[in-house]
Short mmCIF file of C-alpha atoms in Angstrom, two decimals:
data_model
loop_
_atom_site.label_atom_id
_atom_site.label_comp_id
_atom_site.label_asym_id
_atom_site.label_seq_id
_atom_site.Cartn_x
_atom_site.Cartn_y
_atom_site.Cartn_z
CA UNK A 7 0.00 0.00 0.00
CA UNK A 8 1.38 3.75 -1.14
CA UNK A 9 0.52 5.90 1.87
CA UNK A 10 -1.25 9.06 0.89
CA UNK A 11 1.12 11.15 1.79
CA UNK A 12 3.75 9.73 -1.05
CA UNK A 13 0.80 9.55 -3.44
CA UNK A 14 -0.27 12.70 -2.76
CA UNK A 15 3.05 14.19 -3.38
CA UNK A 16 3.39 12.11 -6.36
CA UNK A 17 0.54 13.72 -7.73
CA UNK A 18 1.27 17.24 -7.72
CA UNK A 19 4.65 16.80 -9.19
CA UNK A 20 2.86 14.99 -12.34
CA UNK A 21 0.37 18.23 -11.95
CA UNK A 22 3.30 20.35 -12.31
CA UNK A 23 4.44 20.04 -15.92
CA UNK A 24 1.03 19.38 -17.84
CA UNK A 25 0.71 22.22 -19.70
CA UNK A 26 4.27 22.36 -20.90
CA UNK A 27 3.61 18.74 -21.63
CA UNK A 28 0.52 19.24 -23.59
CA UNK A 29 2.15 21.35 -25.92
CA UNK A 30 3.83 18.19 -27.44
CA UNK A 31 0.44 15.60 -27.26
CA UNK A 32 -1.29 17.19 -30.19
CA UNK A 33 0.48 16.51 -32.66
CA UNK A 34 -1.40 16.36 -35.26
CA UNK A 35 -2.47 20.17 -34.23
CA UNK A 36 0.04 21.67 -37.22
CA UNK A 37 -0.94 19.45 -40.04
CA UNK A 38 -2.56 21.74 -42.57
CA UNK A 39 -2.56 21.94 -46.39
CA UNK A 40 -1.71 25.66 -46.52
CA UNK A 41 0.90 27.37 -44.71
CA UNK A 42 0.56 28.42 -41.41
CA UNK A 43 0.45 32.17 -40.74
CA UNK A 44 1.98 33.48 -37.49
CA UNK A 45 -0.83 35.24 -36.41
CA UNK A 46 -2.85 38.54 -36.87
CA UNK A 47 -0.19 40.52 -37.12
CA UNK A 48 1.56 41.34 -40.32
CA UNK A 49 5.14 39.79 -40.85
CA UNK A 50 6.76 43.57 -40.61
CA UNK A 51 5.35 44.38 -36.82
CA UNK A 52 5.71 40.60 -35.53
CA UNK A 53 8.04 42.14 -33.06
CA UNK A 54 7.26 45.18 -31.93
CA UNK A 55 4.30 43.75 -30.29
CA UNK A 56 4.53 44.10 -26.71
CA UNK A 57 0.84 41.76 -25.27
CA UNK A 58 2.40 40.19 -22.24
CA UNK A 59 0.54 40.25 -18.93
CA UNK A 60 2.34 39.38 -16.07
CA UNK A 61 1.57 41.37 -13.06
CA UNK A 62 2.41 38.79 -10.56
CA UNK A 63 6.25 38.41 -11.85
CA UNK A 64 7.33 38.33 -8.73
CA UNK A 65 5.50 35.65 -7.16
CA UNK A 66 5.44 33.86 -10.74
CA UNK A 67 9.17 33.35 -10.64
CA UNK A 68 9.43 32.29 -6.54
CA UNK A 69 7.10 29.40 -7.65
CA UNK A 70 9.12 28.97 -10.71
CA UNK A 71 11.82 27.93 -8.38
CA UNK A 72 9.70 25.90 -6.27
CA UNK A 73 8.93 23.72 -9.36
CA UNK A 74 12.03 23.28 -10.38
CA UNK A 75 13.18 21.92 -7.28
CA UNK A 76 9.95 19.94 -7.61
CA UNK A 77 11.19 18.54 -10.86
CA UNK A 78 14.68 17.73 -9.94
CA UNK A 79 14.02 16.13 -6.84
CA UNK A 80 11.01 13.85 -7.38
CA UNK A 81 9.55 14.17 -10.94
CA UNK A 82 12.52 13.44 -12.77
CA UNK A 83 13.72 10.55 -10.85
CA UNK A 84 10.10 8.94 -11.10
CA UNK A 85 10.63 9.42 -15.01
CA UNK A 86 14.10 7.85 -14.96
CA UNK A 87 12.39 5.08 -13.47
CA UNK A 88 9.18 4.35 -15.08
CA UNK A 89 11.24 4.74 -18.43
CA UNK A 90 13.72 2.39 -17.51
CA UNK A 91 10.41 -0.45 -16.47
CA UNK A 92 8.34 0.66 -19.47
CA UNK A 93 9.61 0.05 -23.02
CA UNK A 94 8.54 3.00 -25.24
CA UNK A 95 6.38 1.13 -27.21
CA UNK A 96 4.02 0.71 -24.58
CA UNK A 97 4.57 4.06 -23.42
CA UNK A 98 3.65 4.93 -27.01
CA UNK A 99 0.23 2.96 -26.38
CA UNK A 100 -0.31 4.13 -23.13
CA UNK A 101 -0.08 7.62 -24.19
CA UNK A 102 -2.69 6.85 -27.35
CA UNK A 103 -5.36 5.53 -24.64
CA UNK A 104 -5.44 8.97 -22.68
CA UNK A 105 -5.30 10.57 -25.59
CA UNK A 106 -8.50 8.66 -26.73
CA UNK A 107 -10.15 8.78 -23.55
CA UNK A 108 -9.59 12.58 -23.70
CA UNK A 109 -12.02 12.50 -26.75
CA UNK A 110 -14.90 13.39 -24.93
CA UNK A 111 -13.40 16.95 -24.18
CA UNK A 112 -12.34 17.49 -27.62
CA UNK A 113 -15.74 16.33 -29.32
CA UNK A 114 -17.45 18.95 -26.54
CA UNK A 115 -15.53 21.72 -27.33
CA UNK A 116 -15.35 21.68 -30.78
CA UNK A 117 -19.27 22.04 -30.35
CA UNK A 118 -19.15 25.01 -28.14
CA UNK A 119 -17.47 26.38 -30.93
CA UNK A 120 -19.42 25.36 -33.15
CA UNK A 121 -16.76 23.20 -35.42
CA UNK A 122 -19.84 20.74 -36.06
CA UNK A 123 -17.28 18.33 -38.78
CA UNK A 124 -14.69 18.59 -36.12
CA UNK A 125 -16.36 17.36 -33.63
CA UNK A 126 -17.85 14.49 -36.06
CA UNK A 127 -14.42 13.51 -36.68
CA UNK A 128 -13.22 13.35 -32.68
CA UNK A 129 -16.27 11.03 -32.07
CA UNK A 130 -15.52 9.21 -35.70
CA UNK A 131 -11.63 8.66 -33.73
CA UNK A 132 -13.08 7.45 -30.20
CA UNK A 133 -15.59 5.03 -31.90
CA UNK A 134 -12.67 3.60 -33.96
CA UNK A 135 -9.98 3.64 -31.65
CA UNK A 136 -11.90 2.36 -28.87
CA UNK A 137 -13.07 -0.42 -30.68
CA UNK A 138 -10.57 -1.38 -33.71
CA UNK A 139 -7.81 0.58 -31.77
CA UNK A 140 -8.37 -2.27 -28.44
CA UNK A 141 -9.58 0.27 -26.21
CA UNK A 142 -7.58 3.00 -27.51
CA UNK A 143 -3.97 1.54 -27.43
CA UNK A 144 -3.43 2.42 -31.11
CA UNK A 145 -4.97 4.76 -33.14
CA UNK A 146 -5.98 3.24 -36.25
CA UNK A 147 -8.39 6.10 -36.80
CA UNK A 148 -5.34 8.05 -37.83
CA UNK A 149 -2.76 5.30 -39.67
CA UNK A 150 -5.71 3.60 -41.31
CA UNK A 151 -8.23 6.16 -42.01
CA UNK A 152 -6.17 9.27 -41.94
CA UNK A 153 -8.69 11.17 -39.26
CA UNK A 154 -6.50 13.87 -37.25
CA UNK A 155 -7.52 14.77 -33.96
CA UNK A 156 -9.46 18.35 -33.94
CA UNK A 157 -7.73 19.41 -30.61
CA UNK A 158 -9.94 21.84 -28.84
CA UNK A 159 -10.09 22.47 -24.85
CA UNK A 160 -12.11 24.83 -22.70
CA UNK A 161 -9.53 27.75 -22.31
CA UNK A 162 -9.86 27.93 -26.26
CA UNK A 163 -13.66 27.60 -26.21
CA UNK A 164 -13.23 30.60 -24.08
CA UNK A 165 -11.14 32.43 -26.12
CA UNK A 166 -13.62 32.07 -29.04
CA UNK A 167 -16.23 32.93 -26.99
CA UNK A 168 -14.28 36.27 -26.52
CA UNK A 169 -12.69 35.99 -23.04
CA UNK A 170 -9.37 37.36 -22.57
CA UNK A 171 -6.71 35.37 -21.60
CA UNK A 172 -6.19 37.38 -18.27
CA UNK A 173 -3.14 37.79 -16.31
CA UNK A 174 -0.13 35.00 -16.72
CA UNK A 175 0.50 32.31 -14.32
CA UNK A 176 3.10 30.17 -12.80
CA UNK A 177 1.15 28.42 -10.49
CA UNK A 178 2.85 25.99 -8.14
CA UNK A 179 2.62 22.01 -8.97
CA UNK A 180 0.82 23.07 -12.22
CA UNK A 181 3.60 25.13 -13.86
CA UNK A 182 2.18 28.22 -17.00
CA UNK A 183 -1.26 28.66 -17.17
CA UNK A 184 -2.88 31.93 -17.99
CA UNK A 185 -6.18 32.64 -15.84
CA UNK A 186 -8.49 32.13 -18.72
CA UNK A 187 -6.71 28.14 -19.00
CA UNK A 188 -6.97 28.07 -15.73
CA UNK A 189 -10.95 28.43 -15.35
CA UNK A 190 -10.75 25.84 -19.05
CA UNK A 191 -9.10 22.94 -17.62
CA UNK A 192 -11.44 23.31 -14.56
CA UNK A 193 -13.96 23.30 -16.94
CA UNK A 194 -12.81 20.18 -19.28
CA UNK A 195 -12.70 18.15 -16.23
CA UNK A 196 -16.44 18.21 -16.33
CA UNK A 197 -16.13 16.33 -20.04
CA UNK A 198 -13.60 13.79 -19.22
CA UNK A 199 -14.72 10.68 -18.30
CA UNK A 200 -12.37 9.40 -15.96
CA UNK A 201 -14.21 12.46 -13.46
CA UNK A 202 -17.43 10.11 -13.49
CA UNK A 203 -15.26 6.49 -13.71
CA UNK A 204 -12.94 7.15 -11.32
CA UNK A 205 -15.51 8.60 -8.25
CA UNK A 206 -12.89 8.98 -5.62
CA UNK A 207 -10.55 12.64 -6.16
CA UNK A 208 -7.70 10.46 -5.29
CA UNK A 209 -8.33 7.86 -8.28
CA UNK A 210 -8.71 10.44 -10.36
CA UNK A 211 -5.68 12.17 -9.49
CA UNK A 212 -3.67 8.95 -10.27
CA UNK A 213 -4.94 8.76 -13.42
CA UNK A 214 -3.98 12.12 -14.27
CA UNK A 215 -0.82 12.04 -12.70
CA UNK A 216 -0.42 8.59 -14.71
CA UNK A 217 -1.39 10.23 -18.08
CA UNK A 218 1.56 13.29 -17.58
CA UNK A 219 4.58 10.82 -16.39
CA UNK A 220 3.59 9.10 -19.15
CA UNK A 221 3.73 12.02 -21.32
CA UNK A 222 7.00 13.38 -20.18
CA UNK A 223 8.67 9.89 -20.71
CA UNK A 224 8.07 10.62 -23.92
CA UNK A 225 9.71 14.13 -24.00
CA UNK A 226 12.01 13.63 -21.67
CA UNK A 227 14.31 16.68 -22.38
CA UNK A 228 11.88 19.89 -22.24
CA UNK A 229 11.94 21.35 -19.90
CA UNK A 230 16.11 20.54 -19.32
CA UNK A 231 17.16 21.45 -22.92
CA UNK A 232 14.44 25.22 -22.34
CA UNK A 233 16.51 25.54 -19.13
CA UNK A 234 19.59 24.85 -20.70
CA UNK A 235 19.31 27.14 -24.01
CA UNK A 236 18.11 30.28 -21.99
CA UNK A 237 19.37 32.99 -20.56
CA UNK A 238 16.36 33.68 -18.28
CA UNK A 239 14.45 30.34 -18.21
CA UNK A 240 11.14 31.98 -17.10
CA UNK A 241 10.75 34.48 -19.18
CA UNK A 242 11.80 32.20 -22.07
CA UNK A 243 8.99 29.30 -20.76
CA UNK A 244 6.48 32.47 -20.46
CA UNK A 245 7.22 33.38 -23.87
CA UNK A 246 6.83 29.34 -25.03
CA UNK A 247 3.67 29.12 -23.36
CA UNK A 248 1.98 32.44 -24.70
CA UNK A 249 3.05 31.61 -28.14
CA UNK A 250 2.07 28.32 -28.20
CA UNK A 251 -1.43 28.39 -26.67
CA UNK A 252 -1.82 31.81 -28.72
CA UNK A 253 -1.10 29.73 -32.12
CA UNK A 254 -3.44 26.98 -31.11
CA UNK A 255 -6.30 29.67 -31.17
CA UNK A 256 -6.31 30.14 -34.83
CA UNK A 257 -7.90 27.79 -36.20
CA UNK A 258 -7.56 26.64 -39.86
CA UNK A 259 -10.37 28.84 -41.19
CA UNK A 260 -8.76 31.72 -39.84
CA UNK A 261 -5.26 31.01 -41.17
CA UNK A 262 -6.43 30.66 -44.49
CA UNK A 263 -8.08 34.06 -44.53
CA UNK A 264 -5.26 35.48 -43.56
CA UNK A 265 -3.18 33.99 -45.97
CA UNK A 266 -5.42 35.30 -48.28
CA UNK A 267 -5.32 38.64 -47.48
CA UNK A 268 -1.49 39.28 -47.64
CA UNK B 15 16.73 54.70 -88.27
CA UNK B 16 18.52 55.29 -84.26
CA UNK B 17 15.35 55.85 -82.54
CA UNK B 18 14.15 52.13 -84.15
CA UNK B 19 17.24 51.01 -83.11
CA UNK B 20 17.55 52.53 -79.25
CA UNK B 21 13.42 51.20 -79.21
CA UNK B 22 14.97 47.53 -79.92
CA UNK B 23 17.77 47.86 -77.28
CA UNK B 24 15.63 49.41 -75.26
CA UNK B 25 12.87 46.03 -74.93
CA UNK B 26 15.71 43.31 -75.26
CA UNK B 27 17.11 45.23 -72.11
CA UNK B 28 13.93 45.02 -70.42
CA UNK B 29 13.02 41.58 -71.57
CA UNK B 30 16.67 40.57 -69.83
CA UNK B 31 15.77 42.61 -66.59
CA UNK B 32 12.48 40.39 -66.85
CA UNK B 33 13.79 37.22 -67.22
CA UNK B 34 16.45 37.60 -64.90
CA UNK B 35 14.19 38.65 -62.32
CA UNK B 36 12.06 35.53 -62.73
CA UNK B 37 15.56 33.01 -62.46
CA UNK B 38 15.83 34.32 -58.73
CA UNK B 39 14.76 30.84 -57.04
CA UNK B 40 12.14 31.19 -54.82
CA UNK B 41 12.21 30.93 -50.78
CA UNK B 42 11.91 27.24 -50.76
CA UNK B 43 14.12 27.04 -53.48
CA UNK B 44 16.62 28.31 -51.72
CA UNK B 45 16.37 26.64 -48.47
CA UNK B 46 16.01 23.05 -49.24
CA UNK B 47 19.84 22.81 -50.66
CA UNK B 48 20.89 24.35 -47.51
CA UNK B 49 18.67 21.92 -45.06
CA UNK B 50 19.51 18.98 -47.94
CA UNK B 51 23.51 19.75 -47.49
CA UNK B 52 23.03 19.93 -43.55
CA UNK B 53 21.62 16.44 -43.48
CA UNK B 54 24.06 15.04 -45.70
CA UNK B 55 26.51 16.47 -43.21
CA UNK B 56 24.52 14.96 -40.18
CA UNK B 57 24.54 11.43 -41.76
CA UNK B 58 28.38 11.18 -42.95
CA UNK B 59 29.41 7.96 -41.04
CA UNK B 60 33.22 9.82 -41.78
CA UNK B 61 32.56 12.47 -39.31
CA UNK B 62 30.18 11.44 -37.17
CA UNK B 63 30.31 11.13 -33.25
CA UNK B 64 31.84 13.15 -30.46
CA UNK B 65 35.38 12.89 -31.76
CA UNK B 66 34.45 14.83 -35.17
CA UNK B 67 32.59 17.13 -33.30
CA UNK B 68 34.66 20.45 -33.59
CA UNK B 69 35.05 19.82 -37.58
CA UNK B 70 31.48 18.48 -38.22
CA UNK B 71 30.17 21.91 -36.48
CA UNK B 72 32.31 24.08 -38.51
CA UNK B 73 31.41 22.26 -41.29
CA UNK B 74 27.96 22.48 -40.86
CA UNK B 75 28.43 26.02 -39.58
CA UNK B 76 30.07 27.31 -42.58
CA UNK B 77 26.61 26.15 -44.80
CA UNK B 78 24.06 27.39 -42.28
CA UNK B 79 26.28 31.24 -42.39
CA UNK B 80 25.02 31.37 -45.99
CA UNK B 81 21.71 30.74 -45.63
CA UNK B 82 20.60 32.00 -42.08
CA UNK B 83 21.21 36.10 -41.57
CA UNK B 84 22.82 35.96 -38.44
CA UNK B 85 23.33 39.82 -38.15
CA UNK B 86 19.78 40.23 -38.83
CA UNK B 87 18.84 38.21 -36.01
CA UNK B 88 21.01 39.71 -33.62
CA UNK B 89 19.74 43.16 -34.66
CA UNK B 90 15.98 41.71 -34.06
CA UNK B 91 16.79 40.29 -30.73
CA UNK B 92 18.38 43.26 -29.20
CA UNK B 93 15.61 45.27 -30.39
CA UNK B 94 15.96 49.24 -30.04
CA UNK B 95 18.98 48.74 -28.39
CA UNK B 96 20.71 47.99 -31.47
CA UNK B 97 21.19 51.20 -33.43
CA UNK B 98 23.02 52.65 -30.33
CA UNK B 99 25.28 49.89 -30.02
CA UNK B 100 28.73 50.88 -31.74
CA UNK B 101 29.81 48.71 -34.87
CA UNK B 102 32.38 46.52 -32.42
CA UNK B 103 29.77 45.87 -29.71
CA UNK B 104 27.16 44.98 -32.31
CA UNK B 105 30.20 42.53 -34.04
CA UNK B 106 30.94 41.05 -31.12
CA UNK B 107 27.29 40.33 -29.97
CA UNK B 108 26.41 38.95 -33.44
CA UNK B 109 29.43 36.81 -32.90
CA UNK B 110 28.07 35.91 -29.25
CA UNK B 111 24.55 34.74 -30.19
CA UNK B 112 25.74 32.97 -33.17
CA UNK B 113 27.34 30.80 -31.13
CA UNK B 114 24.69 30.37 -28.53
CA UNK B 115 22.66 29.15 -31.34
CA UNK B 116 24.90 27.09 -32.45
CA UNK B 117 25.67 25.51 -29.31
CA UNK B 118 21.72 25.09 -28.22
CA UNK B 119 20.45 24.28 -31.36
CA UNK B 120 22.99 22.35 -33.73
CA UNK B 121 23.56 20.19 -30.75
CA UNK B 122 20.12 19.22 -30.51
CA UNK B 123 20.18 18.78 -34.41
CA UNK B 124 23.31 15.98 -34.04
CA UNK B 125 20.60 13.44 -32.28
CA UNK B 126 18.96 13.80 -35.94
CA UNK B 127 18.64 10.45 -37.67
CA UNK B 128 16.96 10.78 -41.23
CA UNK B 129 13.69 11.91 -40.49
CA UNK B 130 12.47 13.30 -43.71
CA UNK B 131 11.73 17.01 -43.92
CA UNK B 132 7.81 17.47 -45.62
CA UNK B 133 7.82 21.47 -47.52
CA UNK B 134 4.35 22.48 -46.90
CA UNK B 135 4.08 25.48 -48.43
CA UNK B 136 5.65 28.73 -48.72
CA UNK B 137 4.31 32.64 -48.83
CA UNK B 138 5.83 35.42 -49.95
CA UNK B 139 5.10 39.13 -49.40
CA UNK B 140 7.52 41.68 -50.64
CA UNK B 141 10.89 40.87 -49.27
CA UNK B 142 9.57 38.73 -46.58
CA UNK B 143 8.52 34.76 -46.88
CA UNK B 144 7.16 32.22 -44.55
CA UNK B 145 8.59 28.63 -45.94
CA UNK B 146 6.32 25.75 -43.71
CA UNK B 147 7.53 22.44 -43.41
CA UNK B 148 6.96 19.01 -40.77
CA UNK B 149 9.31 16.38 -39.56
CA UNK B 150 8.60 13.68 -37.64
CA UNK B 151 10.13 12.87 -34.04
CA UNK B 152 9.09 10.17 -32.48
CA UNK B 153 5.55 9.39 -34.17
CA UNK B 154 5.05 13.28 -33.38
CA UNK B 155 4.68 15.47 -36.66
CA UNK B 156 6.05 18.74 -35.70
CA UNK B 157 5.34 22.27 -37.63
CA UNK B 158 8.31 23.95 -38.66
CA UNK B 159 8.33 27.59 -40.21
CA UNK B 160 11.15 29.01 -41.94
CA UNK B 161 11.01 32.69 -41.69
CA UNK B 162 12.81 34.69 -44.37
CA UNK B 163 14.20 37.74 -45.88
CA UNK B 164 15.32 38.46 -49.27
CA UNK B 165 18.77 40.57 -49.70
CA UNK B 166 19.53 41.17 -52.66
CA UNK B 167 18.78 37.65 -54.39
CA UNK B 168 19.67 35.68 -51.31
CA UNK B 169 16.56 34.53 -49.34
CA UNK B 170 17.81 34.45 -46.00
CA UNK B 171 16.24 32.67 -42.95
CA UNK B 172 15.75 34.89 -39.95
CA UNK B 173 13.73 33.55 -37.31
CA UNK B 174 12.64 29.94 -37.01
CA UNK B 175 9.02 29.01 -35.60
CA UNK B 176 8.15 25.62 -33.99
CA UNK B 177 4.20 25.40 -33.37
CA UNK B 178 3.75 28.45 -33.34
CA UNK B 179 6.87 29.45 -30.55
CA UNK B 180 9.38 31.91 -32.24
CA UNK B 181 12.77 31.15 -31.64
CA UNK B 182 14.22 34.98 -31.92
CA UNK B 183 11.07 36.11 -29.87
CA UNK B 184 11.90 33.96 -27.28
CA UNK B 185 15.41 35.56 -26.77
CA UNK B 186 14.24 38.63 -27.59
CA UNK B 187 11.69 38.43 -24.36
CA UNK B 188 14.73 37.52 -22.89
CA UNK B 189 16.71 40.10 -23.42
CA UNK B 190 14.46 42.75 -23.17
CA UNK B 191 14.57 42.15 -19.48
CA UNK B 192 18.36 41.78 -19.07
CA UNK B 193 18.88 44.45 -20.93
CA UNK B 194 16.86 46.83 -18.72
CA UNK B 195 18.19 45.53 -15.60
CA UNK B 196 21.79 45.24 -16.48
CA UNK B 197 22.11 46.83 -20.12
CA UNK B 198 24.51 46.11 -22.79
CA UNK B 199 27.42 44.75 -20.89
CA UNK B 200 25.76 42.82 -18.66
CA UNK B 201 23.98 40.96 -21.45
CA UNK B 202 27.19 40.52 -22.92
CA UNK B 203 28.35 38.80 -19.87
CA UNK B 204 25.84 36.52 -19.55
CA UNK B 205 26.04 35.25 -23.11
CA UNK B 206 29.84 34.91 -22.31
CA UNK B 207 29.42 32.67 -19.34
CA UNK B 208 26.34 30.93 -21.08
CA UNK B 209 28.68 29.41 -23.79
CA UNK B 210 30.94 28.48 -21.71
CA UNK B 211 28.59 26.02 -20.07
CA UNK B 212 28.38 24.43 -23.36
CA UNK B 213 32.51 23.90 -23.96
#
């Protein structure tokens, strides 16, 4: 028996990279015919823009350190470990079944905003790979039928909607967030399945935690090589974060028109 | 008679300016030799491993100069800054980051092992051009955007964007920050001891 105590520590530290993490599960996200544009601004003022919100610097960086100490002392030795008893291509499998138990959030979203197809495609995915796929350990929906996950989550449902993305946050255990994500993944818990499976918080912490050592033993070097390449390692995860989540907004539609404007 | 004759001159001079204007390659043109030669480089079983590893990054080095506009980076990175900064200073920063980037990222590129590189797609508006490609790592297909400026007839590549993160924002964000607290110098001396982690 783990006593709670170790569990419960356990569990934050697999809290504490998720987002980070999540910026590598979708990776289907960038797949689009046409290029991709960088955004609504034009090519010439890219960089003068100056859209960064983060009035709690300060306490932002002290947790900053907190996590990293986090990561260094418990995190990454549990990943050393569960990568040396899992081979990857199980981890590979094991990371396709949270993916495809995830589908529930993705097929709500994607009708909060409307994306009607999309949505028909994420439930086309978890019908397939929960059935052909042996409960969602491969994803034949993708090698066989060529269906790409429409990755959509509540902080972007948000956005659309026309919430701002409110101040920036480096919230212990959890790591970036901006408030707006913050109040989403809150929000997409309510979708995911394992909140109604798994009854007990604990249980469905585990699985959580579960799903994000899983995911980092697949990336093992993030958040070492961002630390390692950066003069100011906060700043430059701040800047990864914002950009990323920012790019995941547009959507295809969007791009397109913009390419077609230039 | 002349006037006939200057006419003549004058349209074979502007059919040459026409067609020499359409031989410029294009963006993509332009950047797959470069990212073709770099692999090549990358795969040679002659120099590969940690023993080749000073002459494989020169090597590789020396092809990257020609098609990625380091000054232009540097100037974009420090921003402002950079028009105040006398010709030395601005040398020897160039000359800095360059090898940061060299350091961070063509080190990261030597774990490459023939994962082919997809061209998506490119755009062009005026001197500026977004080339989009994808590689796979690891059963991951990851967005890569080339970004690009043309001088002269060189298109050169001057930022590099992965999903959606750009790589001279990021240090730019960076800097910004350093620079205010501890300006020029101090930059300088952080780059300095930041290299030196990598040696």
């Amino acid at each position: 028996m783990i006593s709670k105590k170790v569990f419960m520590s356990f569990l934050f530290l697999a809290f504490m990279l998720a987002p980070v993490l999540d910026a590598q599960a979708d990776e289907a996200e960038g797949t689009v015919a046409l290029p991709r544009d960088y955004g609504n601004e034009d090519l010439d003022t890219f960089f003068e823009t100056d859209d960064i919100y983060d009035p709690l610097e300060s306490m932002n960086r002290v947790f900053f350190q907190v996590n990293d100490k986090l990561y260094f002392w418990i995190l990454k030795p549990v990943n050393t470990a569960y990568t040396a008893a899992v081979p990857i291509d199980f981890r590979e499998c094991f990371g396709n079944f949270f993916d495809n138990v995830a589908a529930p959030v993705r097929v709500v979203n994607n009708l909060l905003q409307g994306k009607f197809a999309d949505a028909g495609i994420d439930f086309s995915r978890f019908m397939i790979n929960s059935t052909a796929g042996v409960l969602g350990l491969g994803d034949p929906a993708l090698r066989s039928f060529g269906l790409e996950p429409k990755p959509e989550d509540f902080g972007q449902t948000l956005g659309v909607w026309g919430l701002g993305e409110g101040p920036y946050l480096y919230l212990p255990v959890f790591g970036p967030l901006t408030l707006r994500d913050t109040v989403g993944f809150a929000g997409d818990s309510l979708a995911h399945p394992a909140t109604y499976v798994l009854s007990k918080p604990l249980e469905g912490a585990a699985y959580y935690s579960a799903d994000k050592v899983n995911l980092l033993s697949l990336n093992p070097d993030l958040y070492e090589d961002m630390k390692r390449y950066s003069l100011d390692p906060y700043i430059s995860m701040r800047q990864v974060y914002l950009d990323y989540r920012r790019n995941k907004m547009l959507d295809r539609a969007v791009k397109n028109e913009m390419i077609n404007q230039l | 008679m002349k006037y006939v004759q200057a006419l003549l001159v004058l349209v074979f001079c502007s059919f040459l300016a026409d067609s020499s204007a359409l031989a410029v390659p294009g963006p993509t043109e332009q950047l797959k030799p470069t990212l073709k030669v770099l692999i090549d480089i990358l795969l040679d079983p002659a120099i590969k491993g940690d023993e080749h590893r000073v002459e494989r990054r020169a090597k590789i080095m020396g092809h990257v100069s020609q098609r990625f506009d380091f000054r232009e980076m540097s100037q974009r990175v420090i921003g402002r800054e950079w028009k105040n900064l006398s010709p030395e200073k601005q040398d020897y920063f160039q000359v800095l980051f360059t090898k940061l980037l060299e350091n961070a990222y063509i080190g990261k590129f030597e774990s490459y092992s023939g994962q082919e590189i997809q061209y998506m797609g490119e755009r062009i508006k005026d001197d500026r051009a977004i080339v989009s490609t994808q590689i796979e790592n690891n059963g991951q297909l990851i967005p890569v955007d080339y970004i690009m400026i043309k001088k002269e007839v060189q298109w050169m590549v001057y930022d590099i964007n992965i999903e959606g993160v750009s790589l001279v924002r990021n240090y730019m964000e960076q800097f910004k920050s350093i620079l205010r607290r501890d300006k020029f110098d101090g930059l300088v001396k952080l780059l300095e001891e930041k290299n030196r982690t990598f040696e």
